[in-house]
mmCIF file of N, CA and C in Angstrom:
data_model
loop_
_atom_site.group_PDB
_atom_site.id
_atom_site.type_symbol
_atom_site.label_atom_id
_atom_site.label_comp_id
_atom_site.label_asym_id
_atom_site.label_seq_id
_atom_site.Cartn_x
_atom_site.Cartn_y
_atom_site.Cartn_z
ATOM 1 N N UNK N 18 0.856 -1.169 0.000
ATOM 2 C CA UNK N 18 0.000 0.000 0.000
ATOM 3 C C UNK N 18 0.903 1.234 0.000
ATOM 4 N N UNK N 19 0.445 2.139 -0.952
ATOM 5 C CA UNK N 19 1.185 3.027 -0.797
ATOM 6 C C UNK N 19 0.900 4.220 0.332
ATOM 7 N N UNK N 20 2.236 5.155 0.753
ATOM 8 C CA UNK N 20 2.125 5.963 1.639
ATOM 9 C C UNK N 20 0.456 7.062 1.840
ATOM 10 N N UNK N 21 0.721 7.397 0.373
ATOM 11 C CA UNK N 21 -0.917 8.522 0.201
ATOM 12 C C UNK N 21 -2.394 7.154 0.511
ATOM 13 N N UNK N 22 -2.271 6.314 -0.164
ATOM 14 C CA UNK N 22 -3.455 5.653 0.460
ATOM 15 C C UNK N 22 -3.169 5.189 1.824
ATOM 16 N N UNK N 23 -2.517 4.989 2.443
ATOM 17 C CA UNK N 23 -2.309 4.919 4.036
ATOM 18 C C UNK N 23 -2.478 5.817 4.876
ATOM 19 N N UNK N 24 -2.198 7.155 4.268
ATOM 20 C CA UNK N 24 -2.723 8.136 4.738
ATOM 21 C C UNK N 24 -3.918 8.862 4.924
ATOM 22 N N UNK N 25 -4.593 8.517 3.396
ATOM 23 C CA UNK N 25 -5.970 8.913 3.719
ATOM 24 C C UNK N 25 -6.813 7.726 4.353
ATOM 25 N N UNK N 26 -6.179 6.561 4.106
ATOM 26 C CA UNK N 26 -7.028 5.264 5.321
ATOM 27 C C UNK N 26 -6.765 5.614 6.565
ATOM 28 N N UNK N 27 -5.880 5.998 7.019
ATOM 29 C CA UNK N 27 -5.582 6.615 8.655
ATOM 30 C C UNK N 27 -6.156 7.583 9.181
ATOM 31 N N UNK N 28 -6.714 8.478 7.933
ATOM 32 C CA UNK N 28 -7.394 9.592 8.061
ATOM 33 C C UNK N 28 -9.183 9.040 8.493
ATOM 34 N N UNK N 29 -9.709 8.145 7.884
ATOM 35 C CA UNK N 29 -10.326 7.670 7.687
ATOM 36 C C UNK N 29 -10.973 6.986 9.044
ATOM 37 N N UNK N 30 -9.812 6.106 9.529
ATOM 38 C CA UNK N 30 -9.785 5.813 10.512
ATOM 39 C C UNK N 30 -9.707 6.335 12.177
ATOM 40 N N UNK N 31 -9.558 7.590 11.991
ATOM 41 C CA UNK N 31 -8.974 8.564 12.825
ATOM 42 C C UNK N 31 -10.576 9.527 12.803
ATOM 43 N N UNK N 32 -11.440 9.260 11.579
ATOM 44 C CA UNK N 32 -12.694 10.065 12.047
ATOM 45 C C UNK N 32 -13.461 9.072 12.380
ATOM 46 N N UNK N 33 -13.190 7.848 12.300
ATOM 47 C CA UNK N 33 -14.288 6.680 12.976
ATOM 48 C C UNK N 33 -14.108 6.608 14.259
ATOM 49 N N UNK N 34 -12.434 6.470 14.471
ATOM 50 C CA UNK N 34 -12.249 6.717 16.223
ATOM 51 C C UNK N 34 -13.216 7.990 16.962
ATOM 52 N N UNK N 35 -13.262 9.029 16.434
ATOM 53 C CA UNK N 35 -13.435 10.123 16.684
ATOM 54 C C UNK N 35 -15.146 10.045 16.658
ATOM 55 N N UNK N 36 -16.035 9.606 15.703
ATOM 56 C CA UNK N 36 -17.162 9.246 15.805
ATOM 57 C C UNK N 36 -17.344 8.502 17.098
ATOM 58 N N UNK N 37 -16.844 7.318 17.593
ATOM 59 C CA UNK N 37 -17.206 6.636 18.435
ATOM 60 C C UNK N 37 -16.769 6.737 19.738
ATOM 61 N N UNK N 38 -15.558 8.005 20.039
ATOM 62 C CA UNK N 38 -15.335 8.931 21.050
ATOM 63 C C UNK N 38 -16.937 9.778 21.711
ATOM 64 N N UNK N 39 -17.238 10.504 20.374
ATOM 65 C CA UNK N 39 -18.096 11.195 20.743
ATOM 66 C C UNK N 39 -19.114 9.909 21.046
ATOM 67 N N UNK N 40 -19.500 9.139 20.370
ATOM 68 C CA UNK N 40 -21.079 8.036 20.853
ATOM 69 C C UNK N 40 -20.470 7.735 22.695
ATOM 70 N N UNK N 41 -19.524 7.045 22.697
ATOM 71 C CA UNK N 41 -19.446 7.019 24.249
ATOM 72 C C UNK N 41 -19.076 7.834 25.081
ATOM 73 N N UNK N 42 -18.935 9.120 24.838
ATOM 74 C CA UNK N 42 -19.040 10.403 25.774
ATOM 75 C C UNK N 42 -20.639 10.766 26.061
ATOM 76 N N UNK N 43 -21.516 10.327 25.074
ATOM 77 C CA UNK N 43 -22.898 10.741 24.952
ATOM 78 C C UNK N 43 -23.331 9.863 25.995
ATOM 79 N N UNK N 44 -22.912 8.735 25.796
ATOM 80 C CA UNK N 44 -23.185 6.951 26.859
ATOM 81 C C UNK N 44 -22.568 7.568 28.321
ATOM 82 N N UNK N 45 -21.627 8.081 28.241
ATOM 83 C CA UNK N 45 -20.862 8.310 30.038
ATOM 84 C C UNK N 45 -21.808 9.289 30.533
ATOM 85 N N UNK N 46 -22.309 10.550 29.656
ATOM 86 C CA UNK N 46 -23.252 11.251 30.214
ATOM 87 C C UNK N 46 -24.338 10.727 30.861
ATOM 88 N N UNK N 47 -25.068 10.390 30.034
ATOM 89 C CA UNK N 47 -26.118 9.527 30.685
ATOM 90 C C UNK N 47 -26.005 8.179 31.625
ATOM 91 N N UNK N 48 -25.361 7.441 31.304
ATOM 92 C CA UNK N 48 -24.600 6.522 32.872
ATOM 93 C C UNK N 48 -24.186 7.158 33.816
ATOM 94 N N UNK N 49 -23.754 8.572 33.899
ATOM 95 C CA UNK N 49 -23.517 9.328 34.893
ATOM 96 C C UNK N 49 -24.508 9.947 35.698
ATOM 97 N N UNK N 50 -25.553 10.676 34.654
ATOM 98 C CA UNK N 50 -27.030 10.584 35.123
ATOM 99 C C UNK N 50 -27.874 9.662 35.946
ATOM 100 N N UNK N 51 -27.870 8.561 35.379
ATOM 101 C CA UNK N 51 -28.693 7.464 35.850
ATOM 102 C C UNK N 51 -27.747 6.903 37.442
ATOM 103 N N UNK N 52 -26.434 7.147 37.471
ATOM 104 C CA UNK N 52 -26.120 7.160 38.748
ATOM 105 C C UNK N 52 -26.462 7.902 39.509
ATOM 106 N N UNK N 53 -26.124 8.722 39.495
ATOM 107 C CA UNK N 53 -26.248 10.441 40.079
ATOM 108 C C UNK N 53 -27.761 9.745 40.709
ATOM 109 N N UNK N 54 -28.768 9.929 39.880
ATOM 110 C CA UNK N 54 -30.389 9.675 40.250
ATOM 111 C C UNK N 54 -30.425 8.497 41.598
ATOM 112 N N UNK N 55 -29.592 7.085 41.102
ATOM 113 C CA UNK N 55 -29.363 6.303 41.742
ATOM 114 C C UNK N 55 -29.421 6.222 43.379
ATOM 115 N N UNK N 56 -27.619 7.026 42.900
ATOM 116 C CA UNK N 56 -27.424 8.101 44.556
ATOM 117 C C UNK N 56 -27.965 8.969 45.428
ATOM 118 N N UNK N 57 -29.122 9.297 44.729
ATOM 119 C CA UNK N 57 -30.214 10.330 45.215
ATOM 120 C C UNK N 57 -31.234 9.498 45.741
ATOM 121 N N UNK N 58 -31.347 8.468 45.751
ATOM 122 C CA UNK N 58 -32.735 7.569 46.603
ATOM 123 C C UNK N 58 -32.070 7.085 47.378
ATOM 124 N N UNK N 59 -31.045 6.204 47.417
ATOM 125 C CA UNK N 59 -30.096 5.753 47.824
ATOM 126 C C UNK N 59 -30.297 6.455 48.921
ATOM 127 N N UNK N 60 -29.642 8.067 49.038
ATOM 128 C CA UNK N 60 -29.416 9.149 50.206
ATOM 129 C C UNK N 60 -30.523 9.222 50.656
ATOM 130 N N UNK N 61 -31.941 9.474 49.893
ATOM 131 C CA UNK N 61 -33.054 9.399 50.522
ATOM 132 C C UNK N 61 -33.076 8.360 51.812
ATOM 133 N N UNK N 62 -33.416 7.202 51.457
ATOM 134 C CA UNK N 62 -33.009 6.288 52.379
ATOM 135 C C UNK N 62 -31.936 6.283 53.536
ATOM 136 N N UNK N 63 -31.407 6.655 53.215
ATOM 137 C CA UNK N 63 -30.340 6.950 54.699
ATOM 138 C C UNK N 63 -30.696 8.083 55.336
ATOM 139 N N UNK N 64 -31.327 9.134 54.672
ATOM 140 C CA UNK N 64 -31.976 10.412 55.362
ATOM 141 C C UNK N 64 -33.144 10.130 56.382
ATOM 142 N N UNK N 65 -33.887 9.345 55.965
ATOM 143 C CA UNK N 65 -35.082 8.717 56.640
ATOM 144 C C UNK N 65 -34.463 7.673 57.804
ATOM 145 N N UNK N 66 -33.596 7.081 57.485
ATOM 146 C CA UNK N 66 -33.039 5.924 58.571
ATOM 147 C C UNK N 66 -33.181 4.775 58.370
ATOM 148 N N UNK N 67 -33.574 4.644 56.758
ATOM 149 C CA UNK N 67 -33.502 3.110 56.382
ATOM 150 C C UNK N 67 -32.739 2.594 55.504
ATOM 151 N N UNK N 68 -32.789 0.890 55.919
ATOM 152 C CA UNK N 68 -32.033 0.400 55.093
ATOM 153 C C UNK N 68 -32.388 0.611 53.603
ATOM 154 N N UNK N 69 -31.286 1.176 52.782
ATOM 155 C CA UNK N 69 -31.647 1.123 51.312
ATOM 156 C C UNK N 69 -32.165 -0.280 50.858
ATOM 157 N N UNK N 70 -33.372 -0.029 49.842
ATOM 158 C CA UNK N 70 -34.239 -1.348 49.328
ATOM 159 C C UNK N 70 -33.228 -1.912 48.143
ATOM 160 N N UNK N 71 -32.865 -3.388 48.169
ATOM 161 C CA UNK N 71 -31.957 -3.637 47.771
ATOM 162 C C UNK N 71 -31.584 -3.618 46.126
ATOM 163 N N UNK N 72 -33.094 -3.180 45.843
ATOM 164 C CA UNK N 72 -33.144 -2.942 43.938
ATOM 165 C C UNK N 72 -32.055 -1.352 43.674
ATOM 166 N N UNK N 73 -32.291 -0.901 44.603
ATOM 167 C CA UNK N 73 -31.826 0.755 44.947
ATOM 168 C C UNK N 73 -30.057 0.445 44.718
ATOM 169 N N UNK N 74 -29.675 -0.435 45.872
ATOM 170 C CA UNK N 74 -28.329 -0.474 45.731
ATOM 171 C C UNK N 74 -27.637 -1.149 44.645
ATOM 172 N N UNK N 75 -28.668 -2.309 44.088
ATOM 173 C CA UNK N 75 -28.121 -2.846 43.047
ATOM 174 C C UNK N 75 -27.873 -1.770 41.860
ATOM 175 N N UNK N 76 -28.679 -1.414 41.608
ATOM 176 C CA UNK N 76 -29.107 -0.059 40.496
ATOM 177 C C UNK N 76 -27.343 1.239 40.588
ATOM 178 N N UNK N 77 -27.353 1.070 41.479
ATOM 179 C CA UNK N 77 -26.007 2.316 41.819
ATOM 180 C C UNK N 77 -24.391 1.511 41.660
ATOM 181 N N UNK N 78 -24.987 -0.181 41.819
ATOM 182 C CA UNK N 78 -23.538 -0.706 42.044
ATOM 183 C C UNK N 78 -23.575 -0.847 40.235
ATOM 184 N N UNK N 79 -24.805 -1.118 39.732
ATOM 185 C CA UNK N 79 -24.307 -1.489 38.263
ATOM 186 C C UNK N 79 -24.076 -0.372 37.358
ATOM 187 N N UNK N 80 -24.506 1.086 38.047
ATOM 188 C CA UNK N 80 -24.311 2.300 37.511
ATOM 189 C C UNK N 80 -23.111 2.463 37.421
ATOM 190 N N UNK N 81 -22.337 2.372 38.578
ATOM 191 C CA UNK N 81 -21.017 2.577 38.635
ATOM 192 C C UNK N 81 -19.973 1.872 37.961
ATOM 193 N N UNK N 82 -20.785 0.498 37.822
ATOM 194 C CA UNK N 82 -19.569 -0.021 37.117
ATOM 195 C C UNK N 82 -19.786 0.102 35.499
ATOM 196 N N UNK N 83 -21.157 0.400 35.113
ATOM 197 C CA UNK N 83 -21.341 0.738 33.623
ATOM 198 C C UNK N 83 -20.269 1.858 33.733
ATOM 199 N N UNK N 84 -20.380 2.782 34.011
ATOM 200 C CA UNK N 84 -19.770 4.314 33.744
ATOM 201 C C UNK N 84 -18.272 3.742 34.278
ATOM 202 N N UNK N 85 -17.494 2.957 34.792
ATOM 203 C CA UNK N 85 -16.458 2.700 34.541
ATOM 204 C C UNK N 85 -16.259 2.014 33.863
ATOM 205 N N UNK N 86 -16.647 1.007 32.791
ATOM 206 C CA UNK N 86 -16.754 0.627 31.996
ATOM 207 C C UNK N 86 -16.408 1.440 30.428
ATOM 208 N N UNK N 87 -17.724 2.195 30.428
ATOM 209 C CA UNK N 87 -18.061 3.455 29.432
ATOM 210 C C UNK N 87 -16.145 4.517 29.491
ATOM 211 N N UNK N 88 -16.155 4.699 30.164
ATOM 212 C CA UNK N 88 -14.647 5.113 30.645
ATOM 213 C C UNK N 88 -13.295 4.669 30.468
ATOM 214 N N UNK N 89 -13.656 3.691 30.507
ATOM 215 C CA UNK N 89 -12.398 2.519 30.136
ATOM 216 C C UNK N 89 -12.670 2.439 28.536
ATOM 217 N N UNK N 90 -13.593 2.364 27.640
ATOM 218 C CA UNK N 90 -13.536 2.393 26.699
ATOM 219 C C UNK N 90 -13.117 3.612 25.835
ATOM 220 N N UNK N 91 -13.918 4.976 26.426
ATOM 221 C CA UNK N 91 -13.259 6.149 26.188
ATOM 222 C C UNK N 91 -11.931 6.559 25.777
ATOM 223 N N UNK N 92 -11.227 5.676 27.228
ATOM 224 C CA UNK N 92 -9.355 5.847 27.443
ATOM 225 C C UNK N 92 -8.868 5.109 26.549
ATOM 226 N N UNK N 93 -9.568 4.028 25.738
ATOM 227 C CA UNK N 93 -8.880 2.879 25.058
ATOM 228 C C UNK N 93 -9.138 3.659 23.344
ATOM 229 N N UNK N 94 -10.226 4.084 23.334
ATOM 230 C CA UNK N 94 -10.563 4.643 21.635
ATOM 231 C C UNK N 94 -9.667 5.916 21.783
ATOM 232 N N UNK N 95 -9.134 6.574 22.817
ATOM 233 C CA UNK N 95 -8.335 7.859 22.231
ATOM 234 C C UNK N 95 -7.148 7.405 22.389
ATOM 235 N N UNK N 96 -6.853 6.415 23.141
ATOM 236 C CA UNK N 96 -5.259 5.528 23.090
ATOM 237 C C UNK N 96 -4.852 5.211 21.465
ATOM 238 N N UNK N 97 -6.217 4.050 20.812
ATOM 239 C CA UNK N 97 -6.154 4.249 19.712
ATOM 240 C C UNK N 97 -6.030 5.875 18.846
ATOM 241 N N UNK N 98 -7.108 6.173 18.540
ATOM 242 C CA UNK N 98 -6.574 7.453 17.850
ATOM 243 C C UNK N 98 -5.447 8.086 17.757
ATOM 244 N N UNK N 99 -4.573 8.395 19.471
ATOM 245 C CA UNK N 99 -3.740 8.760 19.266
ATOM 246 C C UNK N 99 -2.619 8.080 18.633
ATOM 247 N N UNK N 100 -2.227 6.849 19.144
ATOM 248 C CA UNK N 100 -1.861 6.124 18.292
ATOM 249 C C UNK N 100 -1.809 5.934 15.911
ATOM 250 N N UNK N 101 -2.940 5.969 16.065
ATOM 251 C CA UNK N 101 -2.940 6.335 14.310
ATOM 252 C C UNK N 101 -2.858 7.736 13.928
ATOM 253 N N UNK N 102 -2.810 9.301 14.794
ATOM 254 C CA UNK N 102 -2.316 9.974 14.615
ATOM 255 C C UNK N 102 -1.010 10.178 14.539
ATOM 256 N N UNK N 103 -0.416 9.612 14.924
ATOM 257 C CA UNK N 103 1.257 9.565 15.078
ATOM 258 C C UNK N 103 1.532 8.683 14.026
ATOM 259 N N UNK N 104 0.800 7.687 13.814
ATOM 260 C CA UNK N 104 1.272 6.769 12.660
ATOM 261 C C UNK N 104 1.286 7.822 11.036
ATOM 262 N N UNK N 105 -0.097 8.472 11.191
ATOM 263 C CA UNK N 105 -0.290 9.461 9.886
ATOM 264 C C UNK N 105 0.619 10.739 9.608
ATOM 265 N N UNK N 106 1.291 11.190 11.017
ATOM 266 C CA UNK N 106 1.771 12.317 11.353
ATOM 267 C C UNK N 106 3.500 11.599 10.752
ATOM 268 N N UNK N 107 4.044 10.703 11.349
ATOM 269 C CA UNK N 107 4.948 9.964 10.841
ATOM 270 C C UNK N 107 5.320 9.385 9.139
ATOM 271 N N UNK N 108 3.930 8.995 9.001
ATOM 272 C CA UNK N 108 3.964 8.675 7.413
ATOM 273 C C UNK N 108 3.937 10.203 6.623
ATOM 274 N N UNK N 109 3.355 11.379 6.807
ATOM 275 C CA UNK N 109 3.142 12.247 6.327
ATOM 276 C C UNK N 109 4.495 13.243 6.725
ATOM 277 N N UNK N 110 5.903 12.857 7.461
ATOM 278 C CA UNK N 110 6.920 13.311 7.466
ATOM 279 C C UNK N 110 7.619 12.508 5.998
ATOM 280 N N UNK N 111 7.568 11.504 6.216
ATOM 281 C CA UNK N 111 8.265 10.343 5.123
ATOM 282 C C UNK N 111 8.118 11.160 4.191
ATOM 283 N N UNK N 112 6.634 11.416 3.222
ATOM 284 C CA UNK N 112 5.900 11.418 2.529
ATOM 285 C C UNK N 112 6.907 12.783 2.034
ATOM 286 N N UNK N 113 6.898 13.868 3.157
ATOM 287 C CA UNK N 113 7.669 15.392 2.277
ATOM 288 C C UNK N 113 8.847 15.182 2.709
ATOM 289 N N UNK N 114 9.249 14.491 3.208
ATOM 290 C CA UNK N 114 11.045 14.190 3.218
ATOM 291 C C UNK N 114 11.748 13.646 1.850
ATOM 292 N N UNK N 115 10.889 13.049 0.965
ATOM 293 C CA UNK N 115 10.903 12.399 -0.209
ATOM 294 C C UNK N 115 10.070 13.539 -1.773
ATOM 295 N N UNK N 116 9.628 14.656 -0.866
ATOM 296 C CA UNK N 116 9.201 15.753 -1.802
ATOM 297 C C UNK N 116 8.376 15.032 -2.814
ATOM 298 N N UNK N 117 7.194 14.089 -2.484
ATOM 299 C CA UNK N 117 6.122 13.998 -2.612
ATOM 300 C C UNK N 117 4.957 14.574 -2.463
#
């Protein structure tokens, strides 16, 4: 493959990362929400003096771990990206070092 089609495939690739950055930033928002809410009955319950009802705590433990989840994927798609930016940024030194 040559350098220019590697480049615009990296390019390519680098707005799909970037598409699916933004879809799971949209996902952490709202998993963050739905915790947040979680934590708010949750507190209810301890405000009153009772034991939280155990659908309540389940609901906050799986919140939390969705949104670390959602997070961990985040860190891993811009690991990538950055990654094929440097690859494109690298090929695209080659590319005018050779006055192409």
């Amino acid at each position: 493959m040559s350098d220019h089609i590697r480049i615009a495939a990296l390019s390519a690739e680098i707005a799909q990362l970037q598409q699916e950055i933004e879809y799971w930033k949209l996902q952490e928002q709202s998993v963050a929400a739905d915790l947040t809410r979680a934590i708010e009955v949750l507190r209810q319950y301890t405000q009153r003096g009772q034991l939280p009802d155990p659908m309540t705590q389940a609901a906050v433990n799986n919140h939390s771990v969705a949104l670390n989840r959602v997070r961990s994927t985040i860190a891993q798609l811009w690991q990538k990206k950055g990654d094929k930016e440097r690859e494109q940024a690298d090929l695209q030194r080659r590319v005018r070092s050779r006055g192409y």
